[in-house]
Amino acid sequence: MALKERSPETPKTSSKNPRVAVRSIDTYAAQCDKCLKWRVIATEEEYEEIRSKMEESPFVCNRKPGVSCDDPADIEYNATRTWVIDRPGIPKTPEGFKRSLVLRRDFSKMDAYYITPTGKKLRTRNEIAAFIDANPKYKDVNLSDFNFTSPKVMEDTIPEDAVRKVSSSGNGNKRKALKDAA
């Protein structure tokens, strides 16, 4: 459902290591349940609303004003960008918090974090519980609204020159080009 630009013009950089580009979601899209065309979703909030209700109310083209299944797709699924697919039913991020997804350098997966209204990055459900306990004004925030499930990175859209970690004979540090030149 969500996707990420392959090579952004001006990549964000990590504050810990300014040489490392941060790979994050730049475009949100949902696939029509009827015609299977991809529709760009304008905002992260709108995308999260669609994703959270996907199981009981699948996305269809005519949910976008003035759009039908007869119209061309907004965006095509192809290898011009790296696609990641979110699991349907992940709850909407609670108001004031932000769900942050970052693609690992080796394209193996995305890591999910939550940014609190105070700007603190939380990596686990225990950290969220501790934050809520320490900040009574968020006591009404439900812990079940936080989900660290990572979107699936679509292998067929990973750049051919991507370097991936390959586990071989117990040595998880070997690196190999994802697709060997034959």
PDB file of C-alpha atoms in Angstrom:
ATOM      1  CA  MET A   1       0.000   0.000   0.000  1.00  0.00           C
ATOM      2  CA  ALA A   2       2.768   2.465   0.712  1.00  0.00           C
ATOM      3  CA  LEU A   3       5.802   3.198  -1.358  1.00  0.00           C
ATOM      4  CA  LYS A   4       9.059   5.034  -1.241  1.00  0.00           C
ATOM      5  CA  GLU A   5      10.942   7.008  -3.853  1.00  0.00           C
ATOM      6  CA  ARG A   6      13.981   5.171  -5.238  1.00  0.00           C
ATOM      7  CA  SER A   7      16.485   8.028  -5.333  1.00  0.00           C
ATOM      8  CA  PRO A   8      15.256  11.345  -3.976  1.00  0.00           C
ATOM      9  CA  GLU A   9      16.757  14.566  -5.292  1.00  0.00           C
ATOM     10  CA  THR A  10      17.789  15.725  -1.829  1.00  0.00           C
ATOM     11  CA  PRO A  11      17.844  12.792   0.558  1.00  0.00           C
ATOM     12  CA  LYS A  12      17.307  13.376   4.260  1.00  0.00           C
ATOM     13  CA  THR A  13      20.306  12.419   6.338  1.00  0.00           C
ATOM     14  CA  SER A  14      20.540  10.758   9.701  1.00  0.00           C
ATOM     15  CA  SER A  15      21.432  13.051  12.578  1.00  0.00           C
ATOM     16  CA  LYS A  16      23.708  10.318  13.959  1.00  0.00           C
ATOM     17  CA  ASN A  17      25.566   9.812  10.697  1.00  0.00           C
ATOM     18  CA  PRO A  18      25.152  12.617   8.141  1.00  0.00           C
ATOM     19  CA  ARG A  19      26.567  10.441   5.337  1.00  0.00           C
ATOM     20  CA  VAL A  20      23.699   7.932   5.629  1.00  0.00           C
ATOM     21  CA  ALA A  21      20.555   8.814   3.666  1.00  0.00           C
ATOM     22  CA  VAL A  22      17.338   8.144   5.569  1.00  0.00           C
ATOM     23  CA  ARG A  23      14.951   6.142   3.406  1.00  0.00           C
ATOM     24  CA  SER A  24      11.385   6.885   4.370  1.00  0.00           C
ATOM     25  CA  ILE A  25       7.933   6.895   2.805  1.00  0.00           C
ATOM     26  CA  ASP A  26       7.365   9.737   0.365  1.00  0.00           C
ATOM     27  CA  THR A  27       4.135   8.663  -1.353  1.00  0.00           C
ATOM     28  CA  TYR A  28       1.110   6.809  -0.054  1.00  0.00           C
ATOM     29  CA  ALA A  29      -1.087   4.704  -2.315  1.00  0.00           C
ATOM     30  CA  ALA A  30      -3.936   2.225  -1.998  1.00  0.00           C
ATOM     31  CA  GLN A  31      -4.918  -0.476  -4.466  1.00  0.00           C
ATOM     32  CA  CYS A  32      -8.537  -0.628  -5.610  1.00  0.00           C
ATOM     33  CA  ASP A  33     -10.208  -3.857  -4.519  1.00  0.00           C
ATOM     34  CA  LYS A  34     -12.232  -3.986  -7.779  1.00  0.00           C
ATOM     35  CA  CYS A  35      -9.887  -2.957 -10.637  1.00  0.00           C
ATOM     36  CA  LEU A  36      -6.532  -3.387  -8.798  1.00  0.00           C
ATOM     37  CA  LYS A  37      -5.314   0.051  -9.950  1.00  0.00           C
ATOM     38  CA  TRP A  38      -3.144   2.065  -7.556  1.00  0.00           C
ATOM     39  CA  ARG A  39      -4.450   5.414  -6.329  1.00  0.00           C
ATOM     40  CA  VAL A  40      -2.207   8.002  -4.683  1.00  0.00           C
ATOM     41  CA  ILE A  41      -3.500   9.005  -1.272  1.00  0.00           C
ATOM     42  CA  ALA A  42      -2.985  12.694  -0.493  1.00  0.00           C
ATOM     43  CA  THR A  43      -1.933  12.511   3.160  1.00  0.00           C
ATOM     44  CA  GLU A  44      -0.464  10.072   5.648  1.00  0.00           C
ATOM     45  CA  GLU A  45      -3.522  10.611   7.862  1.00  0.00           C
ATOM     46  CA  GLU A  46      -5.917   9.681   5.034  1.00  0.00           C
ATOM     47  CA  TYR A  47      -3.769   6.644   4.191  1.00  0.00           C
ATOM     48  CA  GLU A  48      -3.801   5.493   7.836  1.00  0.00           C
ATOM     49  CA  GLU A  49      -7.587   5.835   7.918  1.00  0.00           C
ATOM     50  CA  ILE A  50      -7.908   3.656   4.790  1.00  0.00           C
ATOM     51  CA  ARG A  51      -5.398   1.097   6.103  1.00  0.00           C
ATOM     52  CA  SER A  52      -7.053   0.839   9.519  1.00  0.00           C
ATOM     53  CA  LYS A  53     -10.443  -0.020   7.948  1.00  0.00           C
ATOM     54  CA  MET A  54      -9.203  -2.049   4.949  1.00  0.00           C
ATOM     55  CA  GLU A  55     -10.496  -5.395   6.234  1.00  0.00           C
ATOM     56  CA  GLU A  56     -14.087  -4.256   6.832  1.00  0.00           C
ATOM     57  CA  SER A  57     -14.188  -1.634   4.071  1.00  0.00           C
ATOM     58  CA  PRO A  58     -11.785  -2.390   1.184  1.00  0.00           C
ATOM     59  CA  PHE A  59     -10.525   0.617  -0.780  1.00  0.00           C
ATOM     60  CA  VAL A  60     -12.232   1.298  -4.113  1.00  0.00           C
ATOM     61  CA  CYS A  61     -11.466   3.989  -6.690  1.00  0.00           C
ATOM     62  CA  ASN A  62     -14.697   5.935  -6.237  1.00  0.00           C
ATOM     63  CA  ARG A  63     -13.722   6.773  -2.625  1.00  0.00           C
ATOM     64  CA  LYS A  64     -11.557   9.447  -4.219  1.00  0.00           C
ATOM     65  CA  PRO A  65     -13.754  12.318  -5.439  1.00  0.00           C
ATOM     66  CA  GLY A  66     -14.208  12.289  -9.217  1.00  0.00           C
ATOM     67  CA  VAL A  67     -12.318   9.002  -9.706  1.00  0.00           C
ATOM     68  CA  SER A  68     -13.621   5.681 -10.994  1.00  0.00           C
ATOM     69  CA  CYS A  69     -12.181   2.331 -12.052  1.00  0.00           C
ATOM     70  CA  ASP A  70     -12.442   3.566 -15.666  1.00  0.00           C
ATOM     71  CA  ASP A  71      -9.741   6.190 -15.016  1.00  0.00           C
ATOM     72  CA  PRO A  72      -6.056   5.332 -15.524  1.00  0.00           C
ATOM     73  CA  ALA A  73      -4.046   4.393 -12.430  1.00  0.00           C
ATOM     74  CA  ASP A  74      -2.474   7.293 -10.527  1.00  0.00           C
ATOM     75  CA  ILE A  75       0.771   5.371 -10.215  1.00  0.00           C
ATOM     76  CA  GLU A  76       2.073   2.083 -11.590  1.00  0.00           C
ATOM     77  CA  TYR A  77       3.634  -0.673  -9.531  1.00  0.00           C
ATOM     78  CA  ASN A  78       7.106  -1.083 -11.032  1.00  0.00           C
ATOM     79  CA  ALA A  79      10.787  -0.979 -10.130  1.00  0.00           C
ATOM     80  CA  THR A  80      11.232   2.772 -10.677  1.00  0.00           C
ATOM     81  CA  ARG A  81      10.769   3.090  -6.915  1.00  0.00           C
ATOM     82  CA  THR A  82      11.037   0.710  -4.003  1.00  0.00           C
ATOM     83  CA  TRP A  83       7.589  -0.414  -2.885  1.00  0.00           C
ATOM     84  CA  VAL A  84       6.621  -1.525   0.590  1.00  0.00           C
ATOM     85  CA  ILE A  85       3.232  -3.001   1.404  1.00  0.00           C
ATOM     86  CA  ASP A  86       1.584  -2.364   4.766  1.00  0.00           C
ATOM     87  CA  ARG A  87      -0.527  -4.991   6.476  1.00  0.00           C
ATOM     88  CA  PRO A  88      -4.225  -4.017   6.461  1.00  0.00           C
ATOM     89  CA  GLY A  89      -5.877  -3.313   9.792  1.00  0.00           C
ATOM     90  CA  ILE A  90      -2.991  -1.506  11.498  1.00  0.00           C
ATOM     91  CA  PRO A  91      -4.714   1.101  13.697  1.00  0.00           C
ATOM     92  CA  LYS A  92      -4.479   4.807  13.038  1.00  0.00           C
ATOM     93  CA  THR A  93      -1.672   6.485  14.929  1.00  0.00           C
ATOM     94  CA  PRO A  94      -3.050   8.273  18.005  1.00  0.00           C
ATOM     95  CA  GLU A  95      -3.437  12.027  17.644  1.00  0.00           C
ATOM     96  CA  GLY A  96      -0.246  13.938  18.416  1.00  0.00           C
ATOM     97  CA  PHE A  97       1.999  10.924  17.764  1.00  0.00           C
ATOM     98  CA  LYS A  98       3.685  10.078  14.457  1.00  0.00           C
ATOM     99  CA  ARG A  99       4.438   6.599  13.112  1.00  0.00           C
ATOM    100  CA  SER A 100       7.839   6.680  11.462  1.00  0.00           C
ATOM    101  CA  LEU A 101       9.012   3.996   9.041  1.00  0.00           C
ATOM    102  CA  VAL A 102      12.645   3.839   7.950  1.00  0.00           C
ATOM    103  CA  LEU A 103      14.010   1.495   5.293  1.00  0.00           C
ATOM    104  CA  ARG A 104      17.202  -0.228   6.352  1.00  0.00           C
ATOM    105  CA  ARG A 105      20.304   0.482   4.279  1.00  0.00           C
ATOM    106  CA  ASP A 106      20.396  -3.141   3.066  1.00  0.00           C
ATOM    107  CA  PHE A 107      16.692  -3.007   2.024  1.00  0.00           C
ATOM    108  CA  SER A 108      15.977  -6.039   4.271  1.00  0.00           C
ATOM    109  CA  LYS A 109      13.021  -4.410   6.078  1.00  0.00           C
ATOM    110  CA  MET A 110      11.586  -1.225   7.466  1.00  0.00           C
ATOM    111  CA  ASP A 111      11.810  -0.314  11.131  1.00  0.00           C
ATOM    112  CA  ALA A 112       8.724   1.186  12.778  1.00  0.00           C
ATOM    113  CA  TYR A 113       9.018   3.837  15.485  1.00  0.00           C
ATOM    114  CA  TYR A 114       6.645   6.267  17.113  1.00  0.00           C
ATOM    115  CA  ILE A 115       7.500   9.912  17.709  1.00  0.00           C
ATOM    116  CA  THR A 116       5.744  11.370  20.743  1.00  0.00           C
ATOM    117  CA  PRO A 117       4.169  14.842  20.831  1.00  0.00           C
ATOM    118  CA  THR A 118       7.295  15.903  22.765  1.00  0.00           C
ATOM    119  CA  GLY A 119       9.581  14.658  19.967  1.00  0.00           C
ATOM    120  CA  LYS A 120      10.889  11.535  21.713  1.00  0.00           C
ATOM    121  CA  LYS A 121      11.416   8.441  19.521  1.00  0.00           C
ATOM    122  CA  LEU A 122       9.916   5.265  20.987  1.00  0.00           C
ATOM    123  CA  ARG A 123      10.966   1.852  19.682  1.00  0.00           C
ATOM    124  CA  THR A 124       8.930  -0.601  21.792  1.00  0.00           C
ATOM    125  CA  ARG A 125       5.505  -1.029  23.367  1.00  0.00           C
ATOM    126  CA  ASN A 126       7.210  -0.914  26.797  1.00  0.00           C
ATOM    127  CA  GLU A 127       8.702   2.500  25.971  1.00  0.00           C
ATOM    128  CA  ILE A 128       5.242   3.718  24.932  1.00  0.00           C
ATOM    129  CA  ALA A 129       3.690   2.420  28.173  1.00  0.00           C
ATOM    130  CA  ALA A 130       6.415   4.161  30.197  1.00  0.00           C
ATOM    131  CA  PHE A 131       5.866   7.412  28.260  1.00  0.00           C
ATOM    132  CA  ILE A 132       2.104   7.292  28.887  1.00  0.00           C
ATOM    133  CA  ASP A 133       2.669   6.554  32.597  1.00  0.00           C
ATOM    134  CA  ALA A 134       5.126   9.468  32.889  1.00  0.00           C
ATOM    135  CA  ASN A 135       2.831  11.862  30.980  1.00  0.00           C
ATOM    136  CA  PRO A 136      -0.674  11.747  32.521  1.00  0.00           C
ATOM    137  CA  LYS A 137      -2.092  14.042  29.850  1.00  0.00           C
ATOM    138  CA  TYR A 138      -1.832  11.045  27.452  1.00  0.00           C
ATOM    139  CA  LYS A 139      -3.553   8.592  29.833  1.00  0.00           C
ATOM    140  CA  ASP A 140      -6.486   8.244  27.401  1.00  0.00           C
ATOM    141  CA  VAL A 141      -4.165   6.996  24.628  1.00  0.00           C
ATOM    142  CA  ASN A 142      -4.744   3.290  24.112  1.00  0.00           C
ATOM    143  CA  LEU A 143      -1.610   1.121  24.001  1.00  0.00           C
ATOM    144  CA  SER A 144      -3.291  -1.145  21.409  1.00  0.00           C
ATOM    145  CA  ASP A 145      -3.264   1.776  18.927  1.00  0.00           C
ATOM    146  CA  PHE A 146       0.517   1.400  18.578  1.00  0.00           C
ATOM    147  CA  ASN A 147       1.681  -1.280  16.171  1.00  0.00           C
ATOM    148  CA  PHE A 148       5.310  -1.959  15.290  1.00  0.00           C
ATOM    149  CA  THR A 149       4.506  -4.285  12.372  1.00  0.00           C
ATOM    150  CA  SER A 150       6.781  -3.321   9.491  1.00  0.00           C
ATOM    151  CA  PRO A 151       5.568  -3.097   5.904  1.00  0.00           C
ATOM    152  CA  LYS A 152       6.851  -5.823   3.581  1.00  0.00           C
ATOM    153  CA  VAL A 153       9.599  -4.632   1.232  1.00  0.00           C
ATOM    154  CA  MET A 154       8.709  -5.865  -2.252  1.00  0.00           C
ATOM    155  CA  GLU A 155      11.770  -7.772  -3.487  1.00  0.00           C
ATOM    156  CA  ASP A 156      11.023  -7.165  -7.177  1.00  0.00           C
ATOM    157  CA  THR A 157      11.341  -3.384  -6.683  1.00  0.00           C
ATOM    158  CA  ILE A 158      14.641  -3.323  -4.774  1.00  0.00           C
ATOM    159  CA  PRO A 159      17.388  -1.661  -6.856  1.00  0.00           C
ATOM    160  CA  GLU A 160      19.621  -4.191  -8.613  1.00  0.00           C
ATOM    161  CA  ASP A 161      22.733  -2.575  -7.174  1.00  0.00           C
ATOM    162  CA  ALA A 162      21.446  -2.818  -3.581  1.00  0.00           C
ATOM    163  CA  VAL A 163      23.832  -4.528  -1.214  1.00  0.00           C
ATOM    164  CA  ARG A 164      22.097  -6.991   1.069  1.00  0.00           C
ATOM    165  CA  LYS A 165      23.278  -8.914   4.089  1.00  0.00           C
ATOM    166  CA  VAL A 166      23.379 -12.612   3.254  1.00  0.00           C
ATOM    167  CA  SER A 167      23.533 -15.238   5.957  1.00  0.00           C
ATOM    168  CA  SER A 168      25.872 -18.030   4.884  1.00  0.00           C
ATOM    169  CA  SER A 169      27.292 -20.754   7.114  1.00  0.00           C
ATOM    170  CA  GLY A 170      26.523 -18.757  10.247  1.00  0.00           C
ATOM    171  CA  ASN A 171      28.338 -15.661   9.001  1.00  0.00           C
ATOM    172  CA  GLY A 172      25.631 -12.982   8.916  1.00  0.00           C
ATOM    173  CA  ASN A 173      28.076 -10.202   8.021  1.00  0.00           C
ATOM    174  CA  LYS A 174      28.773 -11.278   4.444  1.00  0.00           C
ATOM    175  CA  ARG A 175      27.490  -8.799   1.907  1.00  0.00           C
ATOM    176  CA  LYS A 176      26.409  -9.668  -1.590  1.00  0.00           C
ATOM    177  CA  ALA A 177      24.709  -7.845  -4.409  1.00  0.00           C
ATOM    178  CA  LEU A 178      21.033  -8.760  -4.319  1.00  0.00           C
ATOM    179  CA  LYS A 179      20.927  -9.836  -7.925  1.00  0.00           C
ATOM    180  CA  ASP A 180      24.155 -11.321  -9.247  1.00  0.00           C
ATOM    181  CA  ALA A 181      25.139 -10.435 -12.790  1.00  0.00           C
ATOM    182  CA  ALA A 182      24.891 -13.693 -14.710  1.00  0.00           C
TER     183      ALA A 182
END
